[in-house]
Amino acid sequence: MENRGSLADGARWVARTSVYVVVGGIALIAIATVASVLGPMLAIDVATPAMGAWWTVFTAVAVQGIPFLLLGTVVSAAIGAFVPERVFSRVLPRRPALAVPVAGAAGVVLPGCECASVPVADSLMRRGVAPAAALAFLLSAPAINPVVLVATSIAFPGNPAMVGARLVASLATAVVMGWLWVRFGKEEWLPRRRTGGKGGSPRGWGGFRDGLQHDFLHAGGFLVLGAAAAATFNILVPRSVLDVFTGSPWMSVLLLAVLAVVLCVCSEADAFVAASLTGFSPTARLAFMVVGPMVDLKLFALQTGTFGRAFAVRFSSVTWVVAVTSSVLTGWWLL
């Protein structure tokens, strides 16, 4: 009887949460859509055409990104709440060099956002998974999961090469970083690992609810900031300044790779920001999408708090270089 009661309570909670998520998502999309229509007209009336153009770019990025952000946070919360970390340790090969590509490829079927990937990687290490494999998963999960790839295909319609290039460049970066850790990584760069016990994150339906609320509100705030930054960049930066960078393939790649670190756009929505940067080459926009989910300011802060500053400085800087190099090589090959 108790089991039946708990199942009934769980079913009611799932139904209630689903309604909240669907209704809330629809409401957000409706509000953003109305704002995208009325905003430019009001801005033109009370200010300048430039403000109207800013509002148009901002709402376009936000409206396109919200559905994928919502879907991505639902999947991420479900994995964090219902998939035990020991599953990963059981399916990975014991040899770190072989476990790295397996863990990197697992990001295709086990998606998560950037913010969730850091505590997941920490939990994997505490349960005995090789650090190289855990770090490869940390980088690949938010970069090549199905939600991100579908969002990229929507942001770049009729351009499947961009989706394939993002998959190849991101997976290559994750695997190379894992192998670099196998060869050069040192245990003293990581804090003393705790073994055994359970992670601090709540499990079950309560964990799913808490994870969904935290991830959506947290990532949604970064989406809004990223959309605003992209709109500001498009409107305020003079065309002559952009020409200095867009005229040079190398400078344009480096500029967008740096912007990806600063803007901190969620991986479920960064493709729409990249698509709005029409003045840049496909390879430069690819670098923006490859670097962003792996190296940005919020990730650096999370890694510092979880693994320590010494690790975060080394890992983030090397990841940035590898991600840019992988983007350039993949863009030259596929784009």
Coordinates of C-alpha atoms in Angstrom, one line a residue:
M1 CA 0.0 0.0 0.0
E2 CA 2.8 2.4 0.8
N3 CA 4.5 1.7 -2.5
R4 CA 1.2 2.4 -4.3
G5 CA 0.7 5.6 -2.4
S6 CA 4.2 6.8 -3.2
L7 CA 3.7 5.9 -6.9
A8 CA 0.4 7.8 -6.9
D9 CA 2.1 10.8 -5.3
G10 CA 4.9 10.7 -7.8
A11 CA 2.5 10.5 -10.7
R12 CA 0.6 13.5 -9.4
W13 CA 3.8 15.4 -8.9
V14 CA 5.0 14.6 -12.4
A15 CA 1.7 15.7 -13.9
R16 CA 1.6 18.9 -11.8
T17 CA 5.2 19.7 -12.7
S18 CA 4.7 19.0 -16.4
V19 CA 1.7 21.4 -16.4
Y20 CA 3.8 24.1 -14.7
V21 CA 6.7 23.6 -17.1
V22 CA 4.5 23.6 -20.2
V23 CA 2.3 26.5 -19.1
G24 CA 5.3 28.5 -17.9
G25 CA 7.3 27.8 -21.1
I26 CA 4.3 28.8 -23.3
A27 CA 3.8 32.0 -21.2
L28 CA 7.5 32.9 -21.6
I29 CA 7.4 32.4 -25.3
A30 CA 4.1 34.3 -25.6
I31 CA 5.5 37.2 -23.6
A32 CA 8.7 37.3 -25.6
T33 CA 6.9 37.1 -28.9
V34 CA 4.5 40.0 -28.0
A35 CA 7.5 42.0 -26.8
S36 CA 9.3 41.2 -30.1
V37 CA 6.4 42.7 -32.0
L38 CA 5.6 45.7 -29.9
G39 CA 9.1 46.4 -28.6
P40 CA 10.6 47.8 -31.8
M41 CA 7.6 50.0 -32.4
L42 CA 7.6 51.5 -28.9
A43 CA 11.4 51.9 -29.0
I44 CA 11.1 53.8 -32.3
D45 CA 8.4 56.0 -30.9
V46 CA 10.2 56.9 -27.6
A47 CA 13.8 56.7 -28.7
T48 CA 15.6 55.9 -31.9
P49 CA 15.6 53.4 -34.7
A50 CA 18.8 52.0 -33.2
M51 CA 17.0 51.0 -30.0
G52 CA 14.3 49.4 -32.1
A53 CA 16.9 47.4 -34.0
W54 CA 18.5 46.4 -30.6
W55 CA 15.2 45.2 -29.3
T56 CA 14.5 43.2 -32.5
V57 CA 17.9 41.3 -32.2
F58 CA 17.5 40.8 -28.5
T59 CA 14.0 39.3 -28.7
A60 CA 14.9 37.2 -31.7
V61 CA 17.8 35.5 -29.9
A62 CA 15.7 35.1 -26.7
V63 CA 12.6 33.7 -28.3
Q64 CA 14.5 31.1 -30.4
G65 CA 16.6 30.1 -27.4
I66 CA 14.0 29.7 -24.7
P67 CA 12.3 26.4 -25.9
F68 CA 15.7 24.7 -26.2
L69 CA 16.9 26.0 -22.9
L70 CA 13.7 24.7 -21.2
L71 CA 14.1 21.3 -22.9
G72 CA 17.8 21.1 -22.0
T73 CA 17.3 21.9 -18.4
V74 CA 14.5 19.3 -18.1
V75 CA 16.8 16.6 -19.5
S76 CA 19.7 17.7 -17.3
A77 CA 17.6 17.7 -14.1
A78 CA 16.2 14.3 -14.9
I79 CA 19.7 12.8 -15.4
G80 CA 21.0 14.4 -12.2
A81 CA 18.0 13.1 -10.2
F82 CA 17.4 9.6 -11.6
V83 CA 20.7 8.4 -13.2
P84 CA 23.1 7.1 -10.5
E85 CA 26.7 8.1 -11.0
R86 CA 27.9 4.5 -10.6
V87 CA 26.4 3.8 -14.0
F88 CA 29.2 5.7 -15.6
S89 CA 31.9 3.9 -13.7
R90 CA 30.5 0.6 -14.7
V91 CA 30.3 1.2 -18.5
L92 CA 33.7 2.9 -18.8
P93 CA 36.9 0.9 -19.6
R94 CA 39.4 0.7 -16.8
R95 CA 42.3 2.1 -18.9
P96 CA 42.0 5.9 -18.9
A97 CA 43.2 6.2 -22.5
L98 CA 40.3 4.1 -23.6
A99 CA 37.8 5.5 -21.2
V100 CA 38.4 9.1 -22.5
P101 CA 36.8 8.6 -26.0
V102 CA 34.0 6.5 -24.5
A103 CA 33.2 9.2 -21.9
G104 CA 33.4 11.9 -24.6
A105 CA 31.0 10.1 -26.8
A106 CA 28.6 9.6 -23.9
G107 CA 27.9 13.3 -24.1
V108 CA 25.8 12.6 -27.2
V109 CA 23.3 10.5 -25.3
L110 CA 23.7 11.9 -21.8
P111 CA 23.2 15.6 -22.2
G112 CA 23.6 18.2 -19.5
C113 CA 24.2 21.9 -19.3
E114 CA 27.6 23.5 -18.5
C115 CA 26.6 24.3 -14.9
A116 CA 25.5 20.7 -14.2
S117 CA 28.5 19.1 -15.9
V118 CA 31.0 20.4 -13.2
P119 CA 29.3 18.8 -10.2
V120 CA 28.7 15.6 -12.2
A121 CA 32.3 15.3 -13.1
D122 CA 33.3 15.9 -9.5
S123 CA 30.9 13.2 -8.4
L124 CA 32.3 10.8 -11.0
M125 CA 35.8 11.3 -9.7
R126 CA 34.7 10.7 -6.1
R127 CA 33.3 7.4 -7.2
G128 CA 36.5 6.2 -8.7
V129 CA 36.2 7.3 -12.4
A130 CA 39.5 8.3 -13.9
P131 CA 39.8 12.1 -13.9
A132 CA 40.7 12.1 -17.6
A133 CA 37.4 10.4 -18.5
A134 CA 35.4 12.6 -16.1
L135 CA 36.9 15.7 -17.6
A136 CA 36.2 14.5 -21.2
F137 CA 32.6 14.0 -20.2
L138 CA 32.5 17.5 -18.5
L139 CA 33.5 19.1 -21.8
S140 CA 31.4 17.0 -24.2
A141 CA 28.1 16.7 -22.4
P142 CA 27.0 20.3 -22.8
A143 CA 28.6 20.7 -26.3
I144 CA 27.4 17.7 -28.4
N145 CA 24.1 16.6 -26.8
P146 CA 21.0 16.2 -29.0
V147 CA 19.3 19.3 -27.7
V148 CA 22.3 21.4 -28.7
L149 CA 22.7 19.8 -32.1
V150 CA 19.0 20.2 -32.9
A151 CA 19.2 23.9 -31.7
T152 CA 22.2 24.4 -34.0
S153 CA 20.3 22.9 -37.0
I154 CA 17.4 25.3 -36.3
A155 CA 19.7 28.3 -35.9
F156 CA 21.5 27.5 -39.2
P157 CA 18.7 26.2 -41.5
G158 CA 19.9 24.4 -44.6
N159 CA 23.4 24.2 -43.3
P160 CA 24.0 20.7 -41.9
A161 CA 27.7 21.1 -42.3
M162 CA 27.7 23.5 -39.4
V163 CA 26.0 20.9 -37.2
G164 CA 28.5 18.3 -38.2
A165 CA 31.4 20.7 -37.7
R166 CA 30.2 21.5 -34.2
L167 CA 30.0 17.9 -33.3
V168 CA 33.4 17.0 -34.7
A169 CA 35.2 20.0 -33.3
S170 CA 33.6 19.7 -29.8
L171 CA 34.2 16.0 -29.5
A172 CA 37.7 16.3 -30.7
T173 CA 38.4 19.0 -28.1
A174 CA 37.0 16.9 -25.3
V175 CA 38.9 13.7 -26.3
V176 CA 42.2 15.6 -26.8
M177 CA 41.9 17.3 -23.4
G178 CA 41.2 13.9 -21.8
W179 CA 44.3 12.4 -23.4
L180 CA 46.4 15.5 -22.4
W181 CA 45.3 14.9 -18.8
V182 CA 46.3 11.2 -19.1
R183 CA 49.8 12.3 -20.3
F184 CA 50.5 15.5 -18.3
G185 CA 47.8 15.7 -15.6
K186 CA 48.9 15.6 -11.9
E187 CA 46.8 14.5 -9.0
E188 CA 48.1 17.5 -6.9
W189 CA 46.2 19.8 -9.3
L190 CA 43.0 18.4 -7.9
P191 CA 41.7 18.6 -4.4
R192 CA 41.9 15.4 -2.3
R193 CA 39.1 13.2 -3.5
R194 CA 36.6 11.8 -1.2
T195 CA 35.6 8.2 -1.9
G196 CA 32.4 6.4 -1.1
G197 CA 29.2 7.9 0.1
K198 CA 26.6 9.8 -1.8
G199 CA 26.8 13.0 -3.6
G200 CA 25.4 16.1 -2.0
S201 CA 22.7 16.6 -4.7
P202 CA 19.2 15.4 -3.8
R203 CA 17.8 12.5 -5.7
G204 CA 14.3 11.5 -6.8
W205 CA 11.5 13.8 -7.6
G206 CA 12.6 16.4 -5.1
G207 CA 16.0 16.5 -6.8
F208 CA 14.5 16.8 -10.2
R209 CA 12.3 19.7 -9.1
D210 CA 15.2 21.5 -7.4
G211 CA 17.5 20.9 -10.4
L212 CA 14.9 22.1 -12.9
Q213 CA 14.2 25.3 -11.0
H214 CA 17.9 26.1 -10.4
D215 CA 19.1 25.2 -13.9
F216 CA 16.3 27.0 -15.8
L217 CA 16.5 30.2 -13.7
H218 CA 20.3 30.2 -13.7
A219 CA 20.8 29.4 -17.3
G220 CA 17.8 31.6 -18.4
G221 CA 19.5 34.6 -16.8
F222 CA 22.7 34.0 -18.8
L223 CA 20.6 33.6 -21.9
V224 CA 19.0 37.0 -21.4
L225 CA 22.4 38.5 -20.7
G226 CA 23.9 36.9 -23.7
A227 CA 21.0 38.0 -25.9
A228 CA 21.4 41.6 -24.6
A229 CA 25.2 41.5 -25.2
A230 CA 24.8 40.1 -28.7
A231 CA 22.2 42.8 -29.6
T232 CA 24.5 45.5 -28.1
F233 CA 27.4 44.2 -30.0
N234 CA 25.5 44.3 -33.3
I235 CA 24.2 47.8 -32.7
L236 CA 27.0 49.7 -31.0
V237 CA 30.2 48.3 -32.6
P238 CA 30.9 50.4 -35.7
R239 CA 31.1 48.6 -39.0
S240 CA 34.6 49.9 -39.5
V241 CA 35.8 48.2 -36.3
L242 CA 34.2 44.9 -37.4
D243 CA 35.8 45.1 -40.8
V244 CA 39.2 45.1 -39.1
F245 CA 38.4 41.6 -37.6
T246 CA 36.1 40.2 -40.3
G247 CA 38.6 41.0 -43.0
S248 CA 41.1 38.7 -41.3
P249 CA 40.1 35.1 -40.8
W250 CA 42.5 34.7 -37.9
M251 CA 41.4 37.8 -36.1
S252 CA 37.7 37.0 -36.5
V253 CA 38.2 33.6 -35.0
L254 CA 40.1 34.9 -32.0
L255 CA 37.6 37.7 -31.4
L256 CA 34.6 35.4 -31.3
A257 CA 36.5 32.9 -29.2
V258 CA 37.2 35.6 -26.6
L259 CA 33.5 36.8 -26.8
A260 CA 32.4 33.2 -26.1
V261 CA 34.3 33.4 -22.8
V262 CA 32.8 36.7 -21.8
L263 CA 29.2 36.4 -22.9
C264 CA 28.6 33.1 -21.0
V265 CA 25.7 32.0 -23.2
C266 CA 24.1 28.6 -22.4
S267 CA 25.0 25.9 -24.8
E268 CA 21.3 25.2 -25.6
A269 CA 21.0 28.8 -27.0
D270 CA 24.5 29.9 -28.1
A271 CA 23.8 28.7 -31.7
F272 CA 21.2 31.5 -32.1
V273 CA 23.6 34.1 -30.8
A274 CA 26.3 32.8 -33.2
A275 CA 23.8 32.8 -36.1
S276 CA 23.0 36.5 -35.4
L277 CA 26.7 37.4 -35.9
T278 CA 26.3 37.5 -39.6
G279 CA 29.4 39.6 -40.3
F280 CA 31.8 36.9 -39.3
S281 CA 33.0 33.8 -41.2
P282 CA 31.5 30.3 -40.6
T283 CA 34.7 29.2 -38.9
A284 CA 34.7 32.1 -36.5
R285 CA 31.1 31.4 -35.5
L286 CA 32.0 27.7 -35.1
A287 CA 34.7 28.7 -32.7
F288 CA 32.2 30.7 -30.7
M289 CA 30.0 27.6 -30.4
V290 CA 32.8 25.2 -29.6
V291 CA 34.6 27.5 -27.0
G292 CA 31.5 28.7 -25.2
P293 CA 30.2 25.4 -23.6
M294 CA 33.8 24.6 -22.5
V295 CA 35.4 27.8 -21.4
D296 CA 33.5 30.9 -20.1
L297 CA 33.6 33.0 -16.9
K298 CA 30.8 31.1 -15.1
L299 CA 32.4 27.8 -15.8
F300 CA 35.8 29.1 -14.6
A301 CA 34.1 30.2 -11.3
L302 CA 32.4 26.8 -11.0
Q303 CA 35.6 24.9 -11.7
T304 CA 37.6 27.0 -9.2
G305 CA 35.0 26.4 -6.5
T306 CA 34.9 22.6 -7.2
F307 CA 38.4 21.7 -8.2
G308 CA 40.5 24.6 -7.0
R309 CA 42.1 27.6 -8.7
A310 CA 45.3 25.8 -9.8
F311 CA 43.2 23.3 -11.8
A312 CA 40.8 25.9 -13.2
V313 CA 43.6 28.2 -14.5
R314 CA 45.5 25.3 -16.2
F315 CA 42.5 23.4 -17.5
S316 CA 40.6 26.5 -18.9
S317 CA 43.5 28.0 -20.6
V318 CA 44.6 24.8 -22.3
T319 CA 41.0 24.0 -23.3
W320 CA 40.6 27.4 -24.9
V321 CA 43.7 26.8 -27.1
V322 CA 42.6 23.3 -28.0
A323 CA 39.0 24.4 -28.8
V324 CA 40.2 27.2 -31.0
T325 CA 42.6 25.0 -32.9
S326 CA 40.0 22.3 -33.3
S327 CA 37.5 24.8 -34.6
V328 CA 40.0 26.2 -37.2
L329 CA 41.0 22.7 -38.4
T330 CA 37.4 21.5 -38.6
G331 CA 36.2 24.7 -40.3
W332 CA 38.9 24.4 -42.9
W333 CA 37.9 20.8 -43.5
L334 CA 34.0 21.0 -43.4
L335 CA 33.1 24.6 -43.9

